[in-house]
């Protein structure tokens, strides 16, 4: 009762000022509480995204390591096979053509071995026929063409991978 009498005794402008202060305090409290909640959600989302990025980077590093290891192993295997084939050239291919101008049968077998990446099979020499130089040149040209086509395909694939990786955030 005393409060009611005291409030009625105040001028009207004081009541309006007190009511405005109460509304402003409530609004400030609500704003601060809302901003804190939004900041907490933002911090949680940022932490989750950082965790996802770290996992993706780890997986990318693992993939890179695996691919490079496989590539190095394949290159080593191909290099050893190629060196073996090159060492066998003097064994299977003479330094001169046959009397009729054709390349010796060993040239064809050695060429096929080099193209396949497998060492020459000595048993194939019995069935191999000498080869004309123009046929040999055509075969070599076709092999180089296939090699260049593969190189272009690889170049295009590498460009695709680069562009795709640029798209990923």
PDB file of C-alpha atoms in Angstrom:
ATOM      1  CA  UNK A   1       0.000   0.000   0.000  1.00  0.00           C
ATOM      2  CA  UNK A   2       2.802   2.355   0.744  1.00  0.00           C
ATOM      3  CA  UNK A   3       4.273   1.565  -2.679  1.00  0.00           C
ATOM      4  CA  UNK A   4       1.037   2.470  -4.420  1.00  0.00           C
ATOM      5  CA  UNK A   5       0.869   5.775  -2.560  1.00  0.00           C
ATOM      6  CA  UNK A   6       4.502   6.489  -3.330  1.00  0.00           C
ATOM      7  CA  UNK A   7       4.031   5.724  -7.034  1.00  0.00           C
ATOM      8  CA  UNK A   8       0.933   7.969  -7.223  1.00  0.00           C
ATOM      9  CA  UNK A   9       2.879  10.723  -5.568  1.00  0.00           C
ATOM     10  CA  UNK A  10       5.519  10.767  -8.336  1.00  0.00           C
ATOM     11  CA  UNK A  11       5.061  13.018 -11.315  1.00  0.00           C
ATOM     12  CA  UNK A  12       3.985  11.283 -14.573  1.00  0.00           C
ATOM     13  CA  UNK A  13       7.217  11.962 -16.388  1.00  0.00           C
ATOM     14  CA  UNK A  14       9.161   9.991 -13.730  1.00  0.00           C
ATOM     15  CA  UNK A  15       6.879   6.996 -14.255  1.00  0.00           C
ATOM     16  CA  UNK A  16       7.435   7.171 -18.005  1.00  0.00           C
ATOM     17  CA  UNK A  17      11.168   7.492 -17.456  1.00  0.00           C
ATOM     18  CA  UNK A  18      11.193   4.452 -15.133  1.00  0.00           C
ATOM     19  CA  UNK A  19       9.096   2.437 -17.601  1.00  0.00           C
ATOM     20  CA  UNK A  20      11.434   3.416 -20.478  1.00  0.00           C
ATOM     21  CA  UNK A  21      14.470   2.429 -18.390  1.00  0.00           C
ATOM     22  CA  UNK A  22      12.853  -0.909 -17.569  1.00  0.00           C
ATOM     23  CA  UNK A  23      12.089  -1.593 -21.265  1.00  0.00           C
ATOM     24  CA  UNK A  24      15.616  -0.534 -22.297  1.00  0.00           C
ATOM     25  CA  UNK A  25      17.177  -2.770 -19.652  1.00  0.00           C
ATOM     26  CA  UNK A  26      15.016  -5.709 -20.770  1.00  0.00           C
ATOM     27  CA  UNK A  27      15.926  -5.129 -24.421  1.00  0.00           C
ATOM     28  CA  UNK A  28      19.627  -4.847 -23.573  1.00  0.00           C
ATOM     29  CA  UNK A  29      19.511  -8.034 -21.544  1.00  0.00           C
ATOM     30  CA  UNK A  30      17.720  -9.869 -24.382  1.00  0.00           C
ATOM     31  CA  UNK A  31      20.157  -8.545 -26.984  1.00  0.00           C
ATOM     32  CA  UNK A  32      23.170  -9.595 -24.927  1.00  0.00           C
ATOM     33  CA  UNK A  33      21.714 -13.024 -24.267  1.00  0.00           C
ATOM     34  CA  UNK A  34      20.853 -13.505 -27.960  1.00  0.00           C
ATOM     35  CA  UNK A  35      24.263 -12.331 -29.113  1.00  0.00           C
ATOM     36  CA  UNK A  36      25.925 -14.782 -26.732  1.00  0.00           C
ATOM     37  CA  UNK A  37      23.778 -17.645 -28.054  1.00  0.00           C
ATOM     38  CA  UNK A  38      24.584 -16.740 -31.658  1.00  0.00           C
ATOM     39  CA  UNK A  39      28.289 -16.469 -30.860  1.00  0.00           C
ATOM     40  CA  UNK A  40      28.220 -19.870 -29.161  1.00  0.00           C
ATOM     41  CA  UNK A  41      26.562 -21.453 -32.218  1.00  0.00           C
ATOM     42  CA  UNK A  42      29.080 -19.714 -34.471  1.00  0.00           C
ATOM     43  CA  UNK A  43      32.033 -20.963 -32.410  1.00  0.00           C
ATOM     44  CA  UNK A  44      30.641 -24.512 -32.425  1.00  0.00           C
ATOM     45  CA  UNK A  45      30.108 -24.462 -36.215  1.00  0.00           C
ATOM     46  CA  UNK A  46      33.603 -23.056 -36.769  1.00  0.00           C
ATOM     47  CA  UNK A  47      35.140 -25.759 -34.581  1.00  0.00           C
ATOM     48  CA  UNK A  48      33.220 -28.469 -36.456  1.00  0.00           C
ATOM     49  CA  UNK A  49      34.338 -27.078 -39.818  1.00  0.00           C
ATOM     50  CA  UNK A  50      37.942 -26.904 -38.648  1.00  0.00           C
ATOM     51  CA  UNK A  51      37.690 -30.539 -37.599  1.00  0.00           C
ATOM     52  CA  UNK A  52      36.250 -31.507 -41.005  1.00  0.00           C
ATOM     53  CA  UNK A  53      38.994 -29.603 -42.829  1.00  0.00           C
ATOM     54  CA  UNK A  54      41.667 -31.295 -40.729  1.00  0.00           C
ATOM     55  CA  UNK A  55      40.222 -34.751 -41.509  1.00  0.00           C
ATOM     56  CA  UNK A  56      40.007 -33.939 -45.241  1.00  0.00           C
ATOM     57  CA  UNK A  57      43.596 -32.705 -45.287  1.00  0.00           C
ATOM     58  CA  UNK A  58      44.733 -35.845 -43.482  1.00  0.00           C
ATOM     59  CA  UNK A  59      42.922 -38.059 -46.004  1.00  0.00           C
ATOM     60  CA  UNK A  60      44.366 -36.057 -48.890  1.00  0.00           C
ATOM     61  CA  UNK A  61      47.864 -36.489 -47.478  1.00  0.00           C
ATOM     62  CA  UNK A  62      47.316 -40.235 -47.088  1.00  0.00           C
ATOM     63  CA  UNK A  63      46.028 -40.513 -50.673  1.00  0.00           C
ATOM     64  CA  UNK A  64      48.958 -38.504 -51.971  1.00  0.00           C
ATOM     65  CA  UNK A  65      51.448 -40.669 -50.111  1.00  0.00           C
ATOM     66  CA  UNK A  66      49.811 -43.878 -51.366  1.00  0.00           C
ATOM     67  CA  UNK A  67      49.618 -42.689 -54.984  1.00  0.00           C
ATOM     68  CA  UNK A  68      53.204 -41.464 -54.998  1.00  0.00           C
ATOM     69  CA  UNK A  69      54.419 -44.732 -53.486  1.00  0.00           C
ATOM     70  CA  UNK A  70      52.512 -46.764 -56.079  1.00  0.00           C
ATOM     71  CA  UNK A  71      53.801 -44.516 -58.861  1.00  0.00           C
ATOM     72  CA  UNK A  72      57.408 -44.838 -57.709  1.00  0.00           C
ATOM     73  CA  UNK A  73      57.051 -48.622 -57.491  1.00  0.00           C
ATOM     74  CA  UNK A  74      55.534 -48.810 -60.983  1.00  0.00           C
ATOM     75  CA  UNK A  75      58.232 -46.574 -62.442  1.00  0.00           C
ATOM     76  CA  UNK A  76      60.932 -48.693 -60.806  1.00  0.00           C
ATOM     77  CA  UNK A  77      59.375 -51.889 -62.226  1.00  0.00           C
ATOM     78  CA  UNK A  78      59.061 -50.384 -65.705  1.00  0.00           C
ATOM     79  CA  UNK A  79      62.621 -49.062 -65.549  1.00  0.00           C
ATOM     80  CA  UNK A  80      64.049 -52.463 -64.553  1.00  0.00           C
ATOM     81  CA  UNK A  81      62.112 -54.205 -67.333  1.00  0.00           C
ATOM     82  CA  UNK A  82      63.236 -51.585 -69.858  1.00  0.00           C
ATOM     83  CA  UNK A  83      66.881 -51.876 -68.791  1.00  0.00           C
ATOM     84  CA  UNK A  84      66.668 -55.656 -69.144  1.00  0.00           C
ATOM     85  CA  UNK A  85      65.229 -55.331 -72.648  1.00  0.00           C
ATOM     86  CA  UNK A  86      67.896 -52.811 -73.672  1.00  0.00           C
ATOM     87  CA  UNK A  87      70.678 -55.069 -72.372  1.00  0.00           C
ATOM     88  CA  UNK A  88      69.328 -57.908 -74.536  1.00  0.00           C
ATOM     89  CA  UNK A  89      69.433 -55.910 -77.784  1.00  0.00           C
ATOM     90  CA  UNK A  90      72.929 -57.055 -78.820  1.00  0.00           C
ATOM     91  CA  UNK A  91      71.946 -60.671 -78.090  1.00  0.00           C
ATOM     92  CA  UNK A  92      68.891 -60.697 -80.333  1.00  0.00           C
ATOM     93  CA  UNK A  93      69.542 -58.044 -82.987  1.00  0.00           C
ATOM     94  CA  UNK A  94      72.531 -58.076 -85.314  1.00  0.00           C
ATOM     95  CA  UNK A  95      74.205 -54.867 -86.349  1.00  0.00           C
ATOM     96  CA  UNK A  96      73.449 -55.419 -90.047  1.00  0.00           C
ATOM     97  CA  UNK A  97      70.296 -56.097 -92.044  1.00  0.00           C
ATOM     98  CA  UNK A  98      69.667 -59.411 -93.783  1.00  0.00           C
ATOM     99  CA  UNK A  99      71.069 -59.715 -97.338  1.00  0.00           C
ATOM    100  CA  UNK A 100      67.619 -58.894 -98.769  1.00  0.00           C
ATOM    101  CA  UNK A 101      67.518 -55.552 -96.842  1.00  0.00           C
ATOM    102  CA  UNK A 102      65.059 -56.645 -94.147  1.00  0.00           C
ATOM    103  CA  UNK A 103      65.619 -56.241 -90.453  1.00  0.00           C
ATOM    104  CA  UNK A 104      66.453 -59.520 -88.706  1.00  0.00           C
ATOM    105  CA  UNK A 105      63.744 -61.493 -86.932  1.00  0.00           C
ATOM    106  CA  UNK A 106      65.388 -60.630 -83.634  1.00  0.00           C
ATOM    107  CA  UNK A 107      64.595 -56.969 -84.249  1.00  0.00           C
ATOM    108  CA  UNK A 108      60.860 -57.707 -84.382  1.00  0.00           C
ATOM    109  CA  UNK A 109      60.943 -59.847 -81.237  1.00  0.00           C
ATOM    110  CA  UNK A 110      63.021 -57.264 -79.384  1.00  0.00           C
ATOM    111  CA  UNK A 111      60.722 -54.448 -80.529  1.00  0.00           C
ATOM    112  CA  UNK A 112      57.652 -56.339 -79.368  1.00  0.00           C
ATOM    113  CA  UNK A 113      59.351 -57.000 -76.028  1.00  0.00           C
ATOM    114  CA  UNK A 114      60.130 -53.309 -75.615  1.00  0.00           C
ATOM    115  CA  UNK A 115      56.554 -52.343 -76.522  1.00  0.00           C
ATOM    116  CA  UNK A 116      55.029 -54.824 -74.066  1.00  0.00           C
ATOM    117  CA  UNK A 117      57.542 -54.153 -71.287  1.00  0.00           C
ATOM    118  CA  UNK A 118      58.277 -57.855 -70.885  1.00  0.00           C
ATOM    119  CA  UNK A 119      61.682 -59.422 -71.617  1.00  0.00           C
ATOM    120  CA  UNK A 120      61.974 -61.143 -74.984  1.00  0.00           C
ATOM    121  CA  UNK A 121      60.982 -64.792 -75.130  1.00  0.00           C
ATOM    122  CA  UNK A 122      63.796 -66.713 -76.875  1.00  0.00           C
ATOM    123  CA  UNK A 123      61.258 -69.291 -78.093  1.00  0.00           C
ATOM    124  CA  UNK A 124      59.596 -66.659 -80.289  1.00  0.00           C
ATOM    125  CA  UNK A 125      62.705 -66.309 -82.447  1.00  0.00           C
ATOM    126  CA  UNK A 126      62.000 -69.633 -84.179  1.00  0.00           C
ATOM    127  CA  UNK A 127      58.664 -68.344 -85.534  1.00  0.00           C
ATOM    128  CA  UNK A 128      59.670 -64.717 -86.093  1.00  0.00           C
ATOM    129  CA  UNK A 129      60.123 -63.497 -89.638  1.00  0.00           C
ATOM    130  CA  UNK A 130      62.419 -60.698 -90.739  1.00  0.00           C
ATOM    131  CA  UNK A 131      60.704 -57.344 -91.119  1.00  0.00           C
ATOM    132  CA  UNK A 132      60.954 -54.759 -93.878  1.00  0.00           C
ATOM    133  CA  UNK A 133      62.375 -51.411 -92.752  1.00  0.00           C
ATOM    134  CA  UNK A 134      59.223 -49.526 -93.871  1.00  0.00           C
ATOM    135  CA  UNK A 135      56.970 -51.875 -91.855  1.00  0.00           C
ATOM    136  CA  UNK A 136      59.266 -51.452 -88.864  1.00  0.00           C
ATOM    137  CA  UNK A 137      59.169 -47.670 -89.215  1.00  0.00           C
ATOM    138  CA  UNK A 138      55.356 -47.723 -89.481  1.00  0.00           C
ATOM    139  CA  UNK A 139      55.094 -49.862 -86.335  1.00  0.00           C
ATOM    140  CA  UNK A 140      57.414 -47.547 -84.425  1.00  0.00           C
ATOM    141  CA  UNK A 141      55.458 -44.500 -85.647  1.00  0.00           C
ATOM    142  CA  UNK A 142      52.170 -46.084 -84.500  1.00  0.00           C
ATOM    143  CA  UNK A 143      53.695 -46.852 -81.103  1.00  0.00           C
ATOM    144  CA  UNK A 144      54.880 -43.257 -80.715  1.00  0.00           C
ATOM    145  CA  UNK A 145      51.433 -42.028 -81.780  1.00  0.00           C
ATOM    146  CA  UNK A 146      49.807 -44.177 -79.087  1.00  0.00           C
ATOM    147  CA  UNK A 147      52.324 -42.852 -76.575  1.00  0.00           C
ATOM    148  CA  UNK A 148      51.572 -39.233 -77.502  1.00  0.00           C
ATOM    149  CA  UNK A 149      47.812 -39.904 -77.303  1.00  0.00           C
ATOM    150  CA  UNK A 150      48.312 -41.336 -73.818  1.00  0.00           C
ATOM    151  CA  UNK A 151      50.371 -38.290 -72.848  1.00  0.00           C
ATOM    152  CA  UNK A 152      47.612 -35.965 -74.067  1.00  0.00           C
ATOM    153  CA  UNK A 153      45.018 -37.972 -72.166  1.00  0.00           C
ATOM    154  CA  UNK A 154      47.117 -37.726 -69.028  1.00  0.00           C
ATOM    155  CA  UNK A 155      47.587 -33.980 -69.515  1.00  0.00           C
ATOM    156  CA  UNK A 156      43.829 -33.540 -69.856  1.00  0.00           C
ATOM    157  CA  UNK A 157      43.200 -35.671 -66.779  1.00  0.00           C
ATOM    158  CA  UNK A 158      45.685 -33.624 -64.768  1.00  0.00           C
ATOM    159  CA  UNK A 159      43.977 -30.397 -65.858  1.00  0.00           C
ATOM    160  CA  UNK A 160      40.634 -31.885 -64.842  1.00  0.00           C
ATOM    161  CA  UNK A 161      41.933 -32.821 -61.407  1.00  0.00           C
ATOM    162  CA  UNK A 162      43.419 -29.341 -60.905  1.00  0.00           C
ATOM    163  CA  UNK A 163      40.153 -27.655 -61.875  1.00  0.00           C
ATOM    164  CA  UNK A 164      38.081 -30.003 -59.732  1.00  0.00           C
ATOM    165  CA  UNK A 165      40.286 -29.391 -56.730  1.00  0.00           C
ATOM    166  CA  UNK A 166      39.892 -25.633 -57.241  1.00  0.00           C
ATOM    167  CA  UNK A 167      36.119 -26.057 -56.987  1.00  0.00           C
ATOM    168  CA  UNK A 168      36.231 -27.850 -53.639  1.00  0.00           C
ATOM    169  CA  UNK A 169      36.066 -25.310 -50.822  1.00  0.00           C
TER     170      UNK A 169
END
